[in-house]
């Protein structure tokens, strides 16, 4: 994908509601459109940024205490197949979900302050190109998680070693 990847306002045209056809998509996969799934979609459509599966389960339970984690996780798998969410991995390997991903991106995590930032395709292009040229390896950018120290933390002095 090419073009400008910096966060853009999330819409230019009145796009159709991406969740609208979901009940049909689920039925086509032999899954019922249940109140639990509707709750999950409500939670996702109001979500911002990255959420772990456990956070999604918690939010669903706030709205519907009967929510079962297995339903949430199974539904998340299908939603990812449909391109409505995309998972990445946090610094500890935990899955984090991005809602309605617009561009493929990796993540930077600062181990000093705990901050995280999106890594653009353009920023990762050198690595992606080299790995493809040198090893024939095709990088999944959404799985690129780089842990290090951010500029602010570097500027504030040497890391204290535990
Ligand atoms: Zn993964
Ligand atoms: Zn930092
Ligand atoms: Zn992300």
mmCIF file of C-alpha atoms and ligand atoms in Angstrom:
data_model
loop_
_atom_site.group_PDB
_atom_site.id
_atom_site.type_symbol
_atom_site.label_atom_id
_atom_site.label_comp_id
_atom_site.label_asym_id
_atom_site.label_seq_id
_atom_site.Cartn_x
_atom_site.Cartn_y
_atom_site.Cartn_z
ATOM 1 C CA UNK A 1 0.000 0.000 0.000
ATOM 2 C CA UNK A 2 1.253 3.466 -0.725
ATOM 3 C CA UNK A 3 0.300 6.999 -0.005
ATOM 4 C CA UNK A 4 0.190 9.050 3.123
ATOM 5 C CA UNK A 5 -0.097 6.928 6.203
ATOM 6 C CA UNK A 6 -0.243 9.474 8.999
ATOM 7 C CA UNK A 7 -3.454 9.345 10.927
ATOM 8 C CA UNK A 8 -6.138 10.848 8.772
ATOM 9 C CA UNK A 9 -9.612 11.828 9.812
ATOM 10 C CA UNK A 10 -11.433 8.539 9.694
ATOM 11 C CA UNK A 11 -13.805 9.435 6.876
ATOM 12 C CA UNK A 12 -14.018 11.546 3.769
ATOM 13 C CA UNK A 13 -17.090 10.107 2.148
ATOM 14 C CA UNK A 14 -20.169 8.881 3.918
ATOM 15 C CA UNK A 15 -19.038 5.283 3.986
ATOM 16 C CA UNK A 16 -21.679 2.656 4.575
ATOM 17 C CA UNK A 17 -21.749 1.407 8.126
ATOM 18 C CA UNK A 18 -19.096 -1.330 8.056
ATOM 19 C CA UNK A 19 -20.933 -3.348 10.716
ATOM 20 C CA UNK A 20 -24.227 -3.372 8.881
ATOM 21 C CA UNK A 21 -23.797 -6.548 6.884
ATOM 22 C CA UNK A 22 -22.302 -8.417 9.809
ATOM 23 C CA UNK A 23 -25.384 -10.396 10.855
ATOM 24 C CA UNK A 24 -25.581 -11.809 7.309
ATOM 25 C CA UNK A 25 -21.858 -12.503 7.173
ATOM 26 C CA UNK A 26 -22.082 -14.403 10.441
ATOM 27 C CA UNK A 27 -25.084 -16.415 9.310
ATOM 28 C CA UNK A 28 -23.227 -17.300 6.124
ATOM 29 C CA UNK A 29 -20.615 -18.844 8.415
ATOM 30 C CA UNK A 30 -23.151 -20.747 10.414
ATOM 31 C CA UNK A 31 -22.984 -18.371 13.386
ATOM 32 C CA UNK A 32 -26.080 -16.891 14.925
ATOM 33 C CA UNK A 33 -26.552 -13.188 15.455
ATOM 34 C CA UNK A 34 -27.000 -13.192 19.215
ATOM 35 C CA UNK A 35 -27.366 -10.471 21.871
ATOM 36 C CA UNK A 36 -23.815 -11.262 23.048
ATOM 37 C CA UNK A 37 -22.450 -10.634 19.577
ATOM 38 C CA UNK A 38 -24.485 -7.477 19.261
ATOM 39 C CA UNK A 39 -22.961 -6.280 22.542
ATOM 40 C CA UNK A 40 -19.460 -6.994 21.272
ATOM 41 C CA UNK A 41 -20.127 -5.003 18.093
ATOM 42 C CA UNK A 42 -21.473 -2.134 20.203
ATOM 43 C CA UNK A 43 -18.313 -2.179 22.283
ATOM 44 C CA UNK A 44 -16.064 -2.368 19.225
ATOM 45 C CA UNK A 45 -17.813 0.386 17.328
ATOM 46 C CA UNK A 46 -17.250 2.717 20.283
ATOM 47 C CA UNK A 47 -13.651 1.611 20.836
ATOM 48 C CA UNK A 48 -10.651 3.707 20.087
ATOM 49 C CA UNK A 49 -7.083 2.538 19.670
ATOM 50 C CA UNK A 50 -5.925 -0.884 20.764
ATOM 51 C CA UNK A 51 -7.784 -3.203 23.060
ATOM 52 C CA UNK A 52 -6.773 -6.551 24.428
ATOM 53 C CA UNK A 53 -9.186 -9.454 24.333
ATOM 54 C CA UNK A 54 -9.483 -9.279 28.131
ATOM 55 C CA UNK A 55 -10.448 -5.597 27.961
ATOM 56 C CA UNK A 56 -13.081 -6.388 25.357
ATOM 57 C CA UNK A 57 -14.484 -9.175 27.507
ATOM 58 C CA UNK A 58 -14.624 -6.774 30.493
ATOM 59 C CA UNK A 59 -16.418 -4.091 28.527
ATOM 60 C CA UNK A 60 -18.889 -6.606 27.138
ATOM 61 C CA UNK A 61 -19.548 -7.907 30.636
ATOM 62 C CA UNK A 62 -20.278 -4.407 31.871
ATOM 63 C CA UNK A 63 -23.011 -4.220 29.260
ATOM 64 C CA UNK A 64 -24.123 -7.842 29.420
ATOM 65 C CA UNK A 65 -23.000 -9.917 32.424
ATOM 66 C CA UNK A 66 -23.804 -13.155 30.595
ATOM 67 C CA UNK A 67 -20.971 -12.594 28.107
ATOM 68 C CA UNK A 68 -18.683 -15.586 27.814
ATOM 69 C CA UNK A 69 -15.042 -15.114 26.795
ATOM 70 C CA UNK A 70 -15.223 -17.988 24.294
ATOM 71 C CA UNK A 71 -17.991 -16.251 22.359
ATOM 72 C CA UNK A 72 -16.030 -13.020 22.326
ATOM 73 C CA UNK A 73 -12.849 -14.696 21.083
ATOM 74 C CA UNK A 74 -14.617 -16.771 18.451
ATOM 75 C CA UNK A 75 -16.400 -13.710 17.164
ATOM 76 C CA UNK A 76 -13.143 -11.740 17.106
ATOM 77 C CA UNK A 77 -11.628 -14.413 14.847
ATOM 78 C CA UNK A 78 -14.439 -14.010 12.354
ATOM 79 C CA UNK A 79 -14.302 -10.222 12.530
ATOM 80 C CA UNK A 80 -10.621 -10.381 11.711
ATOM 81 C CA UNK A 81 -11.317 -12.657 8.734
ATOM 82 C CA UNK A 82 -13.779 -10.059 7.549
ATOM 83 C CA UNK A 83 -11.205 -7.261 7.932
ATOM 84 C CA UNK A 84 -13.186 -5.366 10.578
ATOM 85 C CA UNK A 85 -10.472 -5.708 13.186
ATOM 86 C CA UNK A 86 -6.800 -6.641 13.098
ATOM 87 C CA UNK A 87 -4.678 -8.028 15.865
ATOM 88 C CA UNK A 88 -1.139 -7.118 16.778
ATOM 89 C CA UNK A 89 0.985 -8.185 19.724
ATOM 90 C CA UNK A 90 1.954 -5.971 22.614
ATOM 91 C CA UNK A 91 5.446 -6.049 24.134
ATOM 92 C CA UNK A 92 4.533 -9.075 26.258
ATOM 93 C CA UNK A 93 3.064 -10.889 23.262
ATOM 94 C CA UNK A 94 -0.532 -10.289 24.272
ATOM 95 C CA UNK A 95 -2.978 -9.868 21.413
ATOM 96 C CA UNK A 96 -4.291 -6.360 20.935
ATOM 97 C CA UNK A 97 -7.085 -5.561 18.554
ATOM 98 C CA UNK A 98 -7.356 -2.591 16.286
ATOM 99 C CA UNK A 99 -10.872 -1.693 15.190
ATOM 100 C CA UNK A 100 -11.490 -0.885 11.525
ATOM 101 C CA UNK A 101 -7.802 -0.768 10.584
ATOM 102 C CA UNK A 102 -7.267 1.619 7.719
ATOM 103 C CA UNK A 103 -3.584 1.133 7.074
ATOM 104 C CA UNK A 104 -1.236 -1.677 7.860
ATOM 105 C CA UNK A 105 1.120 -0.621 10.630
ATOM 106 C CA UNK A 106 3.472 -1.951 13.251
ATOM 107 C CA UNK A 107 4.052 -0.660 16.766
ATOM 108 C CA UNK A 108 6.800 0.912 18.833
ATOM 109 C CA UNK A 109 6.801 0.470 22.593
ATOM 110 C CA UNK A 110 8.969 2.371 25.016
ATOM 111 C CA UNK A 111 10.110 0.126 27.832
ATOM 112 C CA UNK A 112 10.880 3.121 30.091
ATOM 113 C CA UNK A 113 7.629 5.108 30.007
ATOM 114 C CA UNK A 114 5.329 2.462 28.578
ATOM 115 C CA UNK A 115 4.301 4.649 25.643
ATOM 116 C CA UNK A 116 3.325 3.145 22.308
ATOM 117 C CA UNK A 117 3.183 4.551 18.811
ATOM 118 C CA UNK A 118 2.200 3.383 15.379
ATOM 119 C CA UNK A 119 4.954 2.445 12.962
ATOM 120 C CA UNK A 120 4.086 3.432 9.392
ATOM 121 C CA UNK A 121 4.698 1.252 6.377
ATOM 122 C CA UNK A 122 6.999 4.000 5.071
ATOM 123 C CA UNK A 123 9.104 3.916 8.246
ATOM 124 C CA UNK A 124 9.400 0.138 8.100
ATOM 125 C CA UNK A 125 9.971 0.051 4.337
ATOM 126 C CA UNK A 126 13.745 -0.447 4.579
ATOM 127 C CA UNK A 127 13.455 -3.472 6.849
ATOM 128 C CA UNK A 128 10.578 -4.948 4.858
ATOM 129 C CA UNK A 129 12.477 -4.510 1.577
ATOM 130 C CA UNK A 130 15.737 -5.951 2.923
ATOM 131 C CA UNK A 131 14.078 -9.024 4.387
ATOM 132 C CA UNK A 132 12.257 -9.647 1.163
ATOM 133 C CA UNK A 133 15.325 -9.156 -0.986
ATOM 134 C CA UNK A 134 17.735 -11.021 1.277
ATOM 135 C CA UNK A 135 15.577 -13.867 2.498
ATOM 136 C CA UNK A 136 12.497 -13.828 0.312
ATOM 137 C CA UNK A 137 10.671 -13.176 3.558
ATOM 138 C CA UNK A 138 7.363 -11.373 3.445
ATOM 139 C CA UNK A 139 6.873 -9.290 6.581
ATOM 140 C CA UNK A 140 3.480 -8.982 8.214
ATOM 141 C CA UNK A 141 3.756 -5.350 9.290
ATOM 142 C CA UNK A 142 0.940 -5.641 11.800
ATOM 143 C CA UNK A 143 3.118 -8.179 13.608
ATOM 144 C CA UNK A 144 6.134 -5.898 13.823
ATOM 145 C CA UNK A 145 6.456 -4.734 17.426
ATOM 146 C CA UNK A 146 9.649 -2.898 18.275
ATOM 147 C CA UNK A 147 10.561 -2.412 21.925
ATOM 148 C CA UNK A 148 13.109 0.219 22.917
ATOM 149 C CA UNK A 149 13.273 3.701 24.422
ATOM 150 C CA UNK A 150 11.544 6.771 23.088
ATOM 151 C CA UNK A 151 13.393 10.026 22.371
ATOM 152 C CA UNK A 152 12.064 11.697 25.537
ATOM 153 C CA UNK A 153 13.288 8.878 27.748
ATOM 154 C CA UNK A 154 16.655 8.804 25.997
ATOM 155 C CA UNK A 155 16.978 12.557 26.536
ATOM 156 C CA UNK A 156 16.131 12.242 30.219
ATOM 157 C CA UNK A 157 19.261 10.227 30.889
ATOM 158 C CA UNK A 158 20.806 6.786 30.853
ATOM 159 C CA UNK A 159 18.650 3.868 31.706
ATOM 160 C CA UNK A 160 19.028 2.619 35.243
ATOM 161 C CA UNK A 161 19.897 -1.022 35.104
ATOM 162 C CA UNK A 162 18.076 -3.144 37.574
HETATM 163 ZN ZN1 LIG B 1 -0.557 -12.703 15.784
HETATM 164 ZN ZN1 LIG B 2 9.611 6.609 26.801
HETATM 165 ZN ZN1 LIG B 3 -2.113 -0.302 16.016
#
